[in-house]
PDB file of C-alpha atoms in Angstrom:
ATOM      1  CA  MET A1446     -14.570 -90.039  62.038  1.00 50.00           C
ATOM      2  CA  ARG A1447     -15.287 -86.421  61.155  1.00 53.00           C
ATOM      3  CA  LEU A1448     -13.077 -86.427  58.044  1.00 51.00           C
ATOM      4  CA  ARG A1449     -14.678 -89.578  56.657  1.00 54.00           C
ATOM      5  CA  ARG A1450     -18.174 -88.178  57.238  1.00 56.00           C
ATOM      6  CA  ALA A1451     -17.174 -84.989  55.440  1.00 50.00           C
ATOM      7  CA  LEU A1452     -15.849 -86.959  52.472  1.00 49.00           C
ATOM      8  CA  VAL A1453     -18.890 -89.206  52.066  1.00 50.00           C
ATOM      9  CA  ALA A1454     -21.608 -86.709  53.001  1.00 51.00           C
ATOM     10  CA  ARG A1455     -24.694 -87.160  50.849  1.00 42.00           C
ATOM     11  CA  ASN A1456     -26.308 -84.481  48.715  1.00 50.00           C
ATOM     12  CA  GLN A1457     -23.129 -82.430  48.643  1.00 53.00           C
ATOM     13  CA  PRO A1458     -21.520 -80.917  45.524  1.00 52.00           C
ATOM     14  CA  PRO A1459     -18.279 -82.559  44.348  1.00 54.00           C
ATOM     15  CA  LEU A1460     -15.017 -81.296  45.788  1.00 54.00           C
ATOM     16  CA  LEU A1461     -13.515 -80.743  42.337  1.00 50.00           C
ATOM     17  CA  VAL A1462     -15.312 -80.479  38.996  1.00 48.00           C
ATOM     18  CA  LEU A1463     -13.171 -80.937  35.890  1.00 45.00           C
ATOM     19  CA  VAL A1464     -15.848 -82.249  33.530  1.00 45.00           C
ATOM     20  CA  ARG A1465     -19.527 -81.424  33.553  1.00 44.00           C
ATOM     21  CA  PRO A1466     -22.216 -83.503  31.801  1.00 43.00           C
ATOM     22  CA  GLY A1467     -21.877 -83.172  28.046  1.00 45.00           C
ATOM     23  CA  GLU A1468     -18.272 -81.925  28.234  1.00 48.00           C
ATOM     24  CA  HIS A1469     -15.041 -83.759  27.420  1.00 50.00           C
ATOM     25  CA  LEU A1470     -11.779 -83.649  29.354  1.00 47.00           C
ATOM     26  CA  CYS A1471      -9.784 -83.368  26.121  1.00 47.00           C
ATOM     27  CA  PRO A1472      -8.591 -81.684  24.012  1.00 44.00           C
ATOM     28  CA  ARG A1473      -8.700 -78.753  26.467  1.00 45.00           C
ATOM     29  CA  LEU A1474      -8.572 -79.211  30.223  1.00 47.00           C
ATOM     30  CA  ARG A1475     -10.676 -76.891  32.301  1.00 51.00           C
ATOM     31  CA  ASP A1476      -8.949 -74.376  34.542  1.00 55.00           C
ATOM     32  CA  ILE A1477      -8.619 -76.347  37.763  1.00 55.00           C
ATOM     33  CA  GLY A1478      -9.174 -73.262  39.890  1.00 57.00           C
ATOM     34  CA  SER A1479     -12.660 -72.724  38.457  1.00 61.00           C
ATOM     35  CA  GLY A1480     -13.715 -76.215  39.499  1.00 62.00           C
ATOM     36  CA  ILE A1481     -12.676 -76.149  43.165  1.00 70.00           C
ATOM     37  CA  ASP A1482     -15.415 -75.932  45.752  1.00 76.00           C
ATOM     38  CA  LEU A1483     -13.630 -73.780  48.324  1.00 76.00           C
ATOM     39  CA  GLN A1484     -16.392 -74.229  50.871  1.00 81.00           C
ATOM     40  CA  ALA A1485     -15.988 -78.011  50.687  1.00 81.00           C
ATOM     41  CA  VAL A1486     -12.204 -77.688  50.992  1.00 79.00           C
ATOM     42  CA  ARG A1487     -12.550 -75.564  54.122  1.00 81.00           C
ATOM     43  CA  ALA A1488     -15.030 -78.054  55.585  1.00 84.00           C
ATOM     44  CA  LEU A1489     -12.557 -80.889  54.991  1.00 81.00           C
ATOM     45  CA  ALA A1490      -9.741 -78.911  56.583  1.00 81.00           C
ATOM     46  CA  GLU A1491     -11.856 -78.260  59.653  1.00 83.00           C
ATOM     47  CA  ALA A1492     -13.066 -81.876  59.898  1.00 83.00           C
ATOM     48  CA  GLY A1493      -9.556 -83.282  59.536  1.00 79.00           C
ATOM     49  CA  GLY A1494      -7.796 -80.726  61.719  1.00 78.00           C
ATOM     50  CA  PHE A1495      -5.613 -79.629  58.806  1.00 82.00           C
ATOM     51  CA  GLY A1496      -3.845 -76.334  58.474  1.00 80.00           C
ATOM     52  CA  PRO A1497      -4.858 -73.711  55.890  1.00 83.00           C
ATOM     53  CA  TRP A1498      -5.332 -74.929  52.322  1.00 85.00           C
ATOM     54  CA  GLN A1499      -2.342 -73.799  50.248  1.00 85.00           C
ATOM     55  CA  ARG A1500      -2.859 -74.952  46.682  1.00 83.00           C
ATOM     56  CA  CYS A1501      -4.177 -77.635  44.374  1.00 84.00           C
ATOM     57  CA  GLN A1502      -2.039 -79.550  41.878  1.00 87.00           C
ATOM     58  CA  LEU A1503      -3.274 -81.406  38.804  1.00 86.00           C
ATOM     59  CA  PHE A1504      -1.514 -84.474  37.386  1.00 87.00           C
ATOM     60  CA  VAL A1505      -2.321 -85.641  33.848  1.00 86.00           C
ATOM     61  CA  GLY A1506      -0.610 -88.470  31.981  1.00 80.00           C
ATOM     62  CA  GLY A1507      -1.294 -91.040  29.303  1.00 65.00           C
ATOM     63  CA  ALA A1508      -1.647 -91.423  25.580  1.00 51.00           C
ATOM     64  CA  SER A1509      -4.152 -92.600  23.048  1.00 44.00           C
ATOM     65  CA  ALA A1510      -5.342 -96.150  23.552  1.00 42.00           C
ATOM     66  CA  ALA A1511      -3.703 -97.446  20.376  1.00 44.00           C
ATOM     67  CA  GLY A1512      -0.474 -95.541  21.023  1.00 49.00           C
ATOM     68  CA  ALA A1513      -0.252 -96.774  24.597  1.00 49.00           C
ATOM     69  CA  ARG A1514      -0.740-100.396  23.528  1.00 52.00           C
ATOM     70  CA  VAL A1515       1.945-100.118  20.853  1.00 48.00           C
ATOM     71  CA  LEU A1516       4.443 -98.555  23.266  1.00 46.00           C
ATOM     72  CA  ARG A1517       3.852-101.248  25.871  1.00 48.00           C
ATOM     73  CA  GLN A1518       4.174-104.046  23.309  1.00 48.00           C
ATOM     74  CA  ILE A1519       7.292-102.732  21.600  1.00 40.00           C
ATOM     75  CA  SER A1520       9.303-101.129  24.398  1.00 37.00           C
ATOM     76  CA  LYS A1521       7.588-102.447  27.510  1.00 43.00           C
ATOM     77  CA  LEU A1522       7.373 -98.873  28.681  1.00 48.00           C
ATOM     78  CA  ARG A1523       7.549 -98.584  32.469  1.00 53.00           C
ATOM     79  CA  SER A1524       4.788 -96.849  34.353  1.00 68.00           C
ATOM     80  CA  ALA A1525       5.323 -93.293  35.493  1.00 82.00           C
ATOM     81  CA  ARG A1526       6.686 -93.248  39.036  1.00 87.00           C
ATOM     82  CA  SER A1527       7.136 -90.629  41.728  1.00 90.00           C
ATOM     83  CA  ILE A1528      10.032 -92.079  43.697  1.00 92.00           C
ATOM     84  CA  LEU A1529      10.016 -92.500  47.467  1.00 95.00           C
ATOM     85  CA  HIS A1530       9.746 -89.146  49.236  1.00 95.00           C
ATOM     86  CA  PHE A1531       7.800 -87.210  51.837  1.00 94.00           C
ATOM     87  CA  ASP A1532       6.028 -83.862  51.686  1.00 93.00           C
ATOM     88  CA  GLN A1533       5.965 -81.137  54.310  1.00 90.00           C
ATOM     89  CA  TYR A1534       2.263 -80.592  53.723  1.00 91.00           C
ATOM     90  CA  ASP A1535      -0.819 -82.629  54.555  1.00 92.00           C
ATOM     91  CA  ASN A1536      -2.070 -83.955  51.251  1.00 93.00           C
ATOM     92  CA  LEU A1537      -5.533 -85.085  50.181  1.00 92.00           C
ATOM     93  CA  PHE A1538      -4.912 -86.981  46.937  1.00 94.00           C
ATOM     94  CA  VAL A1539      -7.952 -87.428  44.666  1.00 91.00           C
ATOM     95  CA  GLN A1540      -7.964 -89.886  41.751  1.00 93.00           C
ATOM     96  CA  ILE A1541     -10.157 -88.763  38.858  1.00 91.00           C
ATOM     97  CA  SER A1542      -9.424 -91.298  36.115  1.00 91.00           C
ATOM     98  CA  GLY A1543      -7.024 -94.198  35.777  1.00 93.00           C
ATOM     99  CA  TRP A1544      -5.330 -95.940  38.693  1.00 94.00           C
ATOM    100  CA  LYS A1545      -2.342 -95.179  40.904  1.00 95.00           C
ATOM    101  CA  ARG A1546      -0.577 -97.443  43.356  1.00 96.00           C
ATOM    102  CA  PHE A1547       0.851 -95.954  46.548  1.00 97.00           C
ATOM    103  CA  ARG A1548       3.587 -97.462  48.693  1.00 96.00           C
ATOM    104  CA  VAL A1549       3.304 -95.761  52.064  1.00 95.00           C
ATOM    105  CA  TYR A1550       5.642 -95.840  55.068  1.00 93.00           C
ATOM    106  CA  ASP A1551       4.945 -94.529  58.559  1.00 87.00           C
ATOM    107  CA  PRO A1552       7.592 -91.966  59.637  1.00 83.00           C
ATOM    108  CA  GLN A1553       8.318 -94.088  62.710  1.00 70.00           C
ATOM    109  CA  GLN A1554       7.025 -97.509  61.769  1.00 56.00           C
ATOM    110  CA  THR A1555       9.867 -99.645  63.153  1.00 44.00           C
ATOM    111  CA  ARG A1556      12.607 -99.449  65.741  1.00 45.00           C
ATOM    112  CA  ARG A1557      14.757 -97.477  63.342  1.00 51.00           C
ATOM    113  CA  PRO A1558      12.250 -96.139  60.821  1.00 46.00           C
ATOM    114  CA  CYS A1559      14.038 -93.437  58.912  1.00 54.00           C
ATOM    115  CA  PRO A1560      17.372 -95.298  58.679  1.00 68.00           C
ATOM    116  CA  CYS A1561      15.412 -98.120  57.011  1.00 85.00           C
ATOM    117  CA  LEU A1562      14.712 -95.747  54.132  1.00 88.00           C
ATOM    118  CA  TYR A1563      18.018 -93.801  54.249  1.00 89.00           C
ATOM    119  CA  PRO A1564      16.754 -90.241  53.662  1.00 89.00           C
ATOM    120  CA  PHE A1565      19.116 -87.723  52.138  1.00 90.00           C
ATOM    121  CA  PRO A1566      20.484 -85.122  54.601  1.00 89.00           C
ATOM    122  CA  ILE A1567      18.832 -81.736  54.788  1.00 89.00           C
ATOM    123  CA  HIS A1568      21.806 -80.059  53.061  1.00 86.00           C
ATOM    124  CA  HIS A1569      21.351 -82.310  50.025  1.00 88.00           C
ATOM    125  CA  PRO A1570      19.227 -81.007  47.099  1.00 89.00           C
ATOM    126  CA  LEU A1571      17.104 -84.188  47.359  1.00 91.00           C
ATOM    127  CA  ASP A1572      16.610 -83.805  51.099  1.00 91.00           C
ATOM    128  CA  THR A1573      12.954 -84.948  51.087  1.00 92.00           C
ATOM    129  CA  ARG A1574      13.734 -88.141  49.181  1.00 93.00           C
ATOM    130  CA  ALA A1575      15.074 -91.540  50.149  1.00 92.00           C
ATOM    131  CA  GLN A1576      18.337 -92.893  48.800  1.00 92.00           C
ATOM    132  CA  VAL A1577      16.850 -96.345  48.228  1.00 92.00           C
ATOM    133  CA  ASP A1578      15.210 -97.584  45.040  1.00 94.00           C
ATOM    134  CA  LEU A1579      12.175 -99.696  45.892  1.00 93.00           C
ATOM    135  CA  GLU A1580      12.052-101.292  42.445  1.00 92.00           C
ATOM    136  CA  ALA A1581      15.749-102.230  42.449  1.00 93.00           C
ATOM    137  CA  PRO A1582      16.667-102.567  46.135  1.00 93.00           C
ATOM    138  CA  ASP A1583      20.399-102.686  46.903  1.00 94.00           C
ATOM    139  CA  LEU A1584      20.474-104.464  50.253  1.00 93.00           C
ATOM    140  CA  ALA A1585      24.267-104.566  50.261  1.00 92.00           C
ATOM    141  CA  ALA A1586      24.376-100.768  50.292  1.00 89.00           C
ATOM    142  CA  PHE A1587      21.169-100.249  52.302  1.00 89.00           C
ATOM    143  CA  PRO A1588      20.737-103.351  54.494  1.00 89.00           C
ATOM    144  CA  ARG A1589      18.041-101.923  56.771  1.00 86.00           C
ATOM    145  CA  LEU A1590      15.678-101.491  53.852  1.00 89.00           C
ATOM    146  CA  SER A1591      14.707-105.124  54.436  1.00 89.00           C
ATOM    147  CA  GLU A1592      13.217-104.051  57.809  1.00 87.00           C
ATOM    148  CA  ALA A1593      10.911-101.421  56.298  1.00 89.00           C
ATOM    149  CA  VAL A1594       7.192-102.211  56.408  1.00 89.00           C
ATOM    150  CA  CYS A1595       5.169-100.960  53.459  1.00 92.00           C
ATOM    151  CA  SER A1596       1.420-100.422  53.128  1.00 94.00           C
ATOM    152  CA  GLU A1597       0.135-100.523  49.538  1.00 96.00           C
ATOM    153  CA  VAL A1598      -2.947 -98.655  48.396  1.00 96.00           C
ATOM    154  CA  LEU A1599      -4.490 -98.914  44.926  1.00 97.00           C
ATOM    155  CA  LEU A1600      -6.425 -95.728  44.211  1.00 96.00           C
ATOM    156  CA  GLY A1601      -9.091 -95.689  41.513  1.00 94.00           C
ATOM    157  CA  PRO A1602     -11.483 -93.133  39.990  1.00 92.00           C
ATOM    158  CA  GLY A1603     -13.510 -91.297  42.595  1.00 88.00           C
ATOM    159  CA  GLN A1604     -11.323 -92.401  45.499  1.00 92.00           C
ATOM    160  CA  ALA A1605      -9.216 -90.212  47.779  1.00 91.00           C
ATOM    161  CA  LEU A1606      -6.196 -90.900  49.981  1.00 94.00           C
ATOM    162  CA  PHE A1607      -5.050 -88.691  52.842  1.00 92.00           C
ATOM    163  CA  LEU A1608      -1.261 -88.517  53.243  1.00 93.00           C
ATOM    164  CA  PRO A1609      -0.168 -86.730  56.423  1.00 91.00           C
ATOM    165  CA  ALA A1610       2.925 -84.547  56.282  1.00 91.00           C
ATOM    166  CA  TYR A1611       6.234 -86.450  56.551  1.00 91.00           C
ATOM    167  CA  TRP A1612       4.756 -89.836  55.635  1.00 93.00           C
ATOM    168  CA  TRP A1613       6.977 -91.545  53.082  1.00 93.00           C
ATOM    169  CA  HIS A1614       5.283 -92.559  49.851  1.00 96.00           C
ATOM    170  CA  GLU A1615       6.023 -93.648  46.319  1.00 97.00           C
ATOM    171  CA  VAL A1616       3.399 -93.360  43.585  1.00 96.00           C
ATOM    172  CA  VAL A1617       3.231 -95.568  40.491  1.00 94.00           C
ATOM    173  CA  THR A1618       0.778 -94.997  37.641  1.00 93.00           C
ATOM    174  CA  GLU A1619      -0.884 -98.257  36.650  1.00 91.00           C
ATOM    175  CA  PRO A1620      -1.085 -99.123  32.903  1.00 87.00           C
ATOM    176  CA  HIS A1621      -4.120 -97.465  31.418  1.00 77.00           C
ATOM    177  CA  ASP A1622      -5.217 -96.852  27.835  1.00 78.00           C
ATOM    178  CA  GLY A1623      -6.712 -93.418  28.472  1.00 82.00           C
ATOM    179  CA  LEU A1624      -5.677 -90.410  30.457  1.00 86.00           C
ATOM    180  CA  THR A1625      -4.652 -90.817  34.082  1.00 91.00           C
ATOM    181  CA  VAL A1626      -5.811 -87.732  35.968  1.00 91.00           C
ATOM    182  CA  SER A1627      -5.263 -86.925  39.637  1.00 92.00           C
ATOM    183  CA  ALA A1628      -5.442 -83.857  41.821  1.00 90.00           C
ATOM    184  CA  ASN A1629      -4.077 -83.174  45.257  1.00 90.00           C
ATOM    185  CA  PHE A1630      -5.007 -80.604  47.847  1.00 90.00           C
ATOM    186  CA  TRP A1631      -2.116 -79.338  49.940  1.00 91.00           C
ATOM    187  CA  PHE A1632      -2.730 -78.118  53.493  1.00 91.00           C
ATOM    188  CA  ALA A1633      -0.014 -76.302  55.450  1.00 87.00           C
ATOM    189  CA  ALA A1634       1.393 -78.145  58.451  1.00 83.00           C
ATOM    190  CA  VAL A1635       3.237 -75.069  59.710  1.00 79.00           C
ATOM    191  CA  TYR A1636       0.782 -74.490  62.560  1.00 77.00           C
ATOM    192  CA  ARG A1637       1.934 -77.794  64.098  1.00 79.00           C
ATOM    193  CA  LEU A1638       5.514 -76.537  63.929  1.00 80.00           C
ATOM    194  CA  LEU A1639       4.658 -73.230  65.587  1.00 81.00           C
ATOM    195  CA  THR A1640       2.470 -74.721  68.324  1.00 82.00           C
ATOM    196  CA  PRO A1641       3.742 -78.270  68.806  1.00 84.00           C
ATOM    197  CA  THR A1642       2.445 -80.678  71.404  1.00 87.00           C
ATOM    198  CA  ARG A1643       4.994 -82.096  73.826  1.00 90.00           C
ATOM    199  CA  PRO A1644       6.307 -84.666  73.506  1.00 92.00           C
ATOM    200  CA  LEU A1645       6.396 -84.195  69.760  1.00 91.00           C
ATOM    201  CA  VAL A1646       4.328 -86.507  67.586  1.00 87.00           C
ATOM    202  CA  PRO A1647       6.338 -88.765  65.188  1.00 84.00           C
ATOM    203  CA  SER A1648       6.007 -86.501  62.160  1.00 85.00           C
ATOM    204  CA  MET A1649       7.260 -83.496  64.105  1.00 89.00           C
ATOM    205  CA  GLN A1650      10.143 -85.580  65.471  1.00 90.00           C
ATOM    206  CA  CYS A1651      11.191 -86.159  61.858  1.00 88.00           C
ATOM    207  CA  GLU A1652      11.268 -82.420  61.254  1.00 90.00           C
ATOM    208  CA  LEU A1653      13.143 -81.899  64.517  1.00 92.00           C
ATOM    209  CA  ALA A1654      15.843 -84.306  63.313  1.00 92.00           C
ATOM    210  CA  ARG A1655      16.098 -82.354  60.065  1.00 91.00           C
ATOM    211  CA  GLN A1656      16.437 -79.045  61.905  1.00 93.00           C
ATOM    212  CA  LEU A1657      19.129 -80.551  64.131  1.00 95.00           C
ATOM    213  CA  GLU A1658      21.224 -81.093  61.011  1.00 94.00           C
ATOM    214  CA  TYR A1659      20.993 -77.366  60.294  1.00 93.00           C
ATOM    215  CA  LEU A1660      21.785 -76.468  63.894  1.00 96.00           C
ATOM    216  CA  VAL A1661      24.845 -78.702  64.164  1.00 96.00           C
ATOM    217  CA  SER A1662      26.263 -77.499  60.863  1.00 94.00           C
ATOM    218  CA  ASP A1663      25.702 -73.844  61.756  1.00 95.00           C
ATOM    219  CA  CYS A1664      27.254 -74.215  65.206  1.00 95.00           C
ATOM    220  CA  LEU A1665      30.324 -75.953  63.772  1.00 95.00           C
ATOM    221  CA  SER A1666      31.243 -73.155  61.366  1.00 92.00           C
ATOM    222  CA  ASP A1667      28.835 -74.263  58.640  1.00 89.00           C
ATOM    223  CA  ARG A1668      30.606 -77.589  58.112  1.00 90.00           C
ATOM    224  CA  ALA A1669      27.916 -80.086  57.107  1.00 89.00           C
ATOM    225  CA  ARG A1670      30.492 -82.871  56.922  1.00 91.00           C
ATOM    226  CA  LEU A1671      30.727 -82.784  60.739  1.00 94.00           C
ATOM    227  CA  VAL A1672      27.032 -83.573  61.228  1.00 94.00           C
ATOM    228  CA  PRO A1673      27.440 -87.395  61.041  1.00 93.00           C
ATOM    229  CA  ALA A1674      30.327 -87.275  63.531  1.00 94.00           C
ATOM    230  CA  PHE A1675      28.313 -85.207  65.985  1.00 96.00           C
ATOM    231  CA  PHE A1676      25.271 -87.474  65.691  1.00 95.00           C
ATOM    232  CA  SER A1677      27.512 -90.484  66.309  1.00 94.00           C
ATOM    233  CA  ALA A1678      29.061 -88.798  69.351  1.00 96.00           C
ATOM    234  CA  LEU A1679      25.657 -87.705  70.649  1.00 96.00           C
ATOM    235  CA  ARG A1680      24.287 -91.205  70.402  1.00 94.00           C
ATOM    236  CA  ALA A1681      27.368 -92.743  72.044  1.00 94.00           C
ATOM    237  CA  ALA A1682      27.283 -90.238  74.901  1.00 95.00           C
ATOM    238  CA  VAL A1683      23.582 -90.805  75.582  1.00 94.00           C
ATOM    239  CA  GLU A1684      24.090 -94.568  75.462  1.00 92.00           C
ATOM    240  CA  ALA A1685      26.952 -94.191  77.948  1.00 91.00           C
ATOM    241  CA  VAL A1686      24.692 -92.295  80.334  1.00 88.00           C
ATOM    242  CA  HIS A1687      22.121 -95.090  80.177  1.00 84.00           C
ATOM    243  CA  ALA A1688      24.784 -97.737  80.688  1.00 83.00           C
ATOM    244  CA  ALA A1689      26.020 -95.954  83.815  1.00 76.00           C
ATOM    245  CA  ALA A1690      22.541 -95.608  85.298  1.00 69.00           C
ATOM    246  CA  ASP A1691      22.790 -98.856  87.299  1.00 58.00           C
ATOM    247  CA  ALA A1692      25.004 -97.327  90.023  1.00 55.00           C
ATOM    248  CA  ARG A1693      23.551 -97.725  93.507  1.00 49.00           C
ATOM    249  CA  SER A1694      24.254 -94.192  94.750  1.00 52.00           C
ATOM    250  CA  ALA A1695      22.556 -91.267  93.026  1.00 53.00           C
ATOM    251  CA  ALA A1696      25.663 -89.108  93.487  1.00 54.00           C
ATOM    252  CA  ALA A1697      27.919 -91.842  92.159  1.00 55.00           C
ATOM    253  CA  ASP A1698      25.475 -92.432  89.318  1.00 66.00           C
ATOM    254  CA  ALA A1699      25.597 -88.793  88.229  1.00 74.00           C
ATOM    255  CA  ALA A1700      29.375 -88.605  88.416  1.00 78.00           C
ATOM    256  CA  ARG A1701      29.813 -91.884  86.559  1.00 79.00           C
ATOM    257  CA  ALA A1702      27.305 -90.918  83.890  1.00 81.00           C
ATOM    258  CA  ASP A1703      28.942 -87.525  83.303  1.00 86.00           C
ATOM    259  CA  ALA A1704      32.394 -89.096  82.988  1.00 89.00           C
ATOM    260  CA  ALA A1705      31.164 -91.817  80.641  1.00 89.00           C
ATOM    261  CA  ALA A1706      29.290 -89.345  78.470  1.00 91.00           C
ATOM    262  CA  SER A1707      32.268 -86.996  78.245  1.00 93.00           C
ATOM    263  CA  GLU A1708      34.624 -89.806  77.287  1.00 94.00           C
ATOM    264  CA  ALA A1709      32.272 -91.115  74.586  1.00 94.00           C
ATOM    265  CA  LEU A1710      31.591 -87.625  73.285  1.00 95.00           C
ATOM    266  CA  HIS A1711      35.183 -86.470  72.941  1.00 96.00           C
ATOM    267  CA  ALA A1712      36.446 -89.793  71.618  1.00 96.00           C
ATOM    268  CA  ARG A1713      34.439 -88.959  68.483  1.00 95.00           C
ATOM    269  CA  ARG A1714      35.332 -85.276  68.262  1.00 96.00           C
ATOM    270  CA  PRO A1715      36.900 -84.516  64.865  1.00 95.00           C
ATOM    271  CA  ALA A1716      40.309 -82.913  64.670  1.00 94.00           C
ATOM    272  CA  GLY A1717      40.146 -79.133  64.592  1.00 93.00           C
ATOM    273  CA  VAL A1718      36.939 -78.849  66.642  1.00 96.00           C
ATOM    274  CA  VAL A1719      37.380 -76.953  69.915  1.00 95.00           C
ATOM    275  CA  PRO A1720      36.481 -79.223  72.883  1.00 96.00           C
ATOM    276  CA  GLN A1721      34.363 -76.542  74.572  1.00 96.00           C
ATOM    277  CA  GLU A1722      32.443 -75.975  71.340  1.00 96.00           C
ATOM    278  CA  TRP A1723      31.758 -79.725  70.982  1.00 97.00           C
ATOM    279  CA  GLN A1724      30.754 -80.078  74.629  1.00 96.00           C
ATOM    280  CA  GLY A1725      28.549 -77.002  74.630  1.00 96.00           C
ATOM    281  CA  LEU A1726      26.671 -78.107  71.533  1.00 97.00           C
ATOM    282  CA  PHE A1727      26.095 -81.536  73.084  1.00 97.00           C
ATOM    283  CA  GLU A1728      24.705 -80.064  76.304  1.00 95.00           C
ATOM    284  CA  TYR A1729      22.394 -77.690  74.443  1.00 97.00           C
ATOM    285  CA  VAL A1730      21.057 -80.408  72.127  1.00 97.00           C
ATOM    286  CA  VAL A1731      20.414 -82.848  74.976  1.00 96.00           C
ATOM    287  CA  ARG A1732      18.505 -80.225  76.948  1.00 96.00           C
ATOM    288  CA  GLN A1733      16.347 -79.347  73.970  1.00 96.00           C
ATOM    289  CA  LEU A1734      15.679 -82.993  73.118  1.00 96.00           C
ATOM    290  CA  GLY A1735      14.657 -83.664  76.692  1.00 95.00           C
ATOM    291  CA  SER A1736      12.152 -80.817  76.493  1.00 95.00           C
ATOM    292  CA  LEU A1737      10.762 -81.749  73.080  1.00 94.00           C
ATOM    293  CA  VAL A1738      10.636 -85.560  73.078  1.00 94.00           C
ATOM    294  CA  GLY A1739      10.863 -86.300  76.801  1.00 93.00           C
ATOM    295  CA  HIS A1740      13.983 -87.079  78.827  1.00 90.00           C
ATOM    296  CA  GLY A1741      13.240 -90.788  78.771  1.00 90.00           C
ATOM    297  CA  SER A1742      12.973 -90.799  74.974  1.00 92.00           C
ATOM    298  CA  VAL A1743      16.225 -89.032  74.010  1.00 94.00           C
ATOM    299  CA  LEU A1744      18.087 -92.277  73.364  1.00 91.00           C
ATOM    300  CA  ARG A1745      15.215 -93.663  71.316  1.00 89.00           C
ATOM    301  CA  PHE A1746      15.155 -90.458  69.260  1.00 91.00           C
ATOM    302  CA  CYS A1747      18.898 -90.785  68.594  1.00 90.00           C
ATOM    303  CA  LEU A1748      18.527 -94.429  67.571  1.00 86.00           C
ATOM    304  CA  ASP A1749      15.495 -93.779  65.390  1.00 83.00           C
ATOM    305  CA  LEU A1750      16.340 -90.548  63.627  1.00 86.00           C
ATOM    306  CA  LEU A1751      20.018 -89.650  64.021  1.00 87.00           C
ATOM    307  CA  ASP A1752      21.660 -92.825  62.760  1.00 79.00           C
ATOM    308  CA  GLY A1753      24.828 -92.059  60.827  1.00 75.00           C
ATOM    309  CA  GLY A1754      24.429 -94.914  58.344  1.00 74.00           C
ATOM    310  CA  ARG A1755      22.501 -92.786  55.886  1.00 78.00           C
ATOM    311  CA  PHE A1756      25.488 -90.431  55.501  1.00 83.00           C
ATOM    312  CA  ALA A1757      27.952 -93.215  54.663  1.00 79.00           C
ATOM    313  CA  ARG A1758      27.615 -93.073  50.860  1.00 79.00           C
ATOM    314  CA  LEU A1759      27.461 -89.266  50.598  1.00 78.00           C
ATOM    315  CA  THR A1760      30.078 -86.540  50.328  1.00 76.00           C
ATOM    316  CA  LEU A1761      29.214 -83.550  52.481  1.00 70.00           C
ATOM    317  CA  GLY A1762      30.729 -80.079  52.283  1.00 62.00           C
TER     318      GLY A1762
END
């Protein structure tokens, strides 16, 4: 693998230098920008097929050894935690000192991947986070969380983890007497949005679902509260088309499918929404989904990424 070879290449300078021989990390941290080997970063981006490098972020946490031991003994202080979320950048995460544990979820790992994690809607201020709490799971409120499949990675000093854009992850700092220091390198994924492959790869399907929330709200007079109803109607109409596909005659099949879809669609149309507006939005969305994910995958997309269950506990404007 080109990326792996680039990471483990011999006789190469380090990707990031924070401490040189004879120096100490504390009391003053070096300017992170002065320690970045830009040539190595560009080589990694090329080897991994990443977009342009955007920025580097430094994470530092911890306390003195004695202080940390006292805090853990007296208050049983919980480890620092970055709760379950995804990023819209490719991320190369480098551990410098201490240990961090990652819980990672594939964007489309199961039959209904995103509903398993109940992401907040795009209109919510926490739109890149999940509603679930992995350390205190509420299966009564979020029953599909039990279906989610997690991969755990323990990252130690000198190790790196690549997190593709839109992959869900939670990060927990392991107990450590000294400083826990990490750095990540963010690479823009925008080029994949501007020149997507068709059908869309799973991560881009996640972004498509997010953009559909914007589209539906905008087309329905900026009423985000109607998004769950439209997604429910869209799914029901597409399911009706599939259910009617067993007719023997192609002409009869088309007529039956259209009638079934229309009935399912308008049965879920909220009061006050013009029928032509509802119908037109449905037809436009289905055409676009067929082009972007494949006509045979529209129902699967609706089941996987447009499930209304994640809106149930939220109040939308």
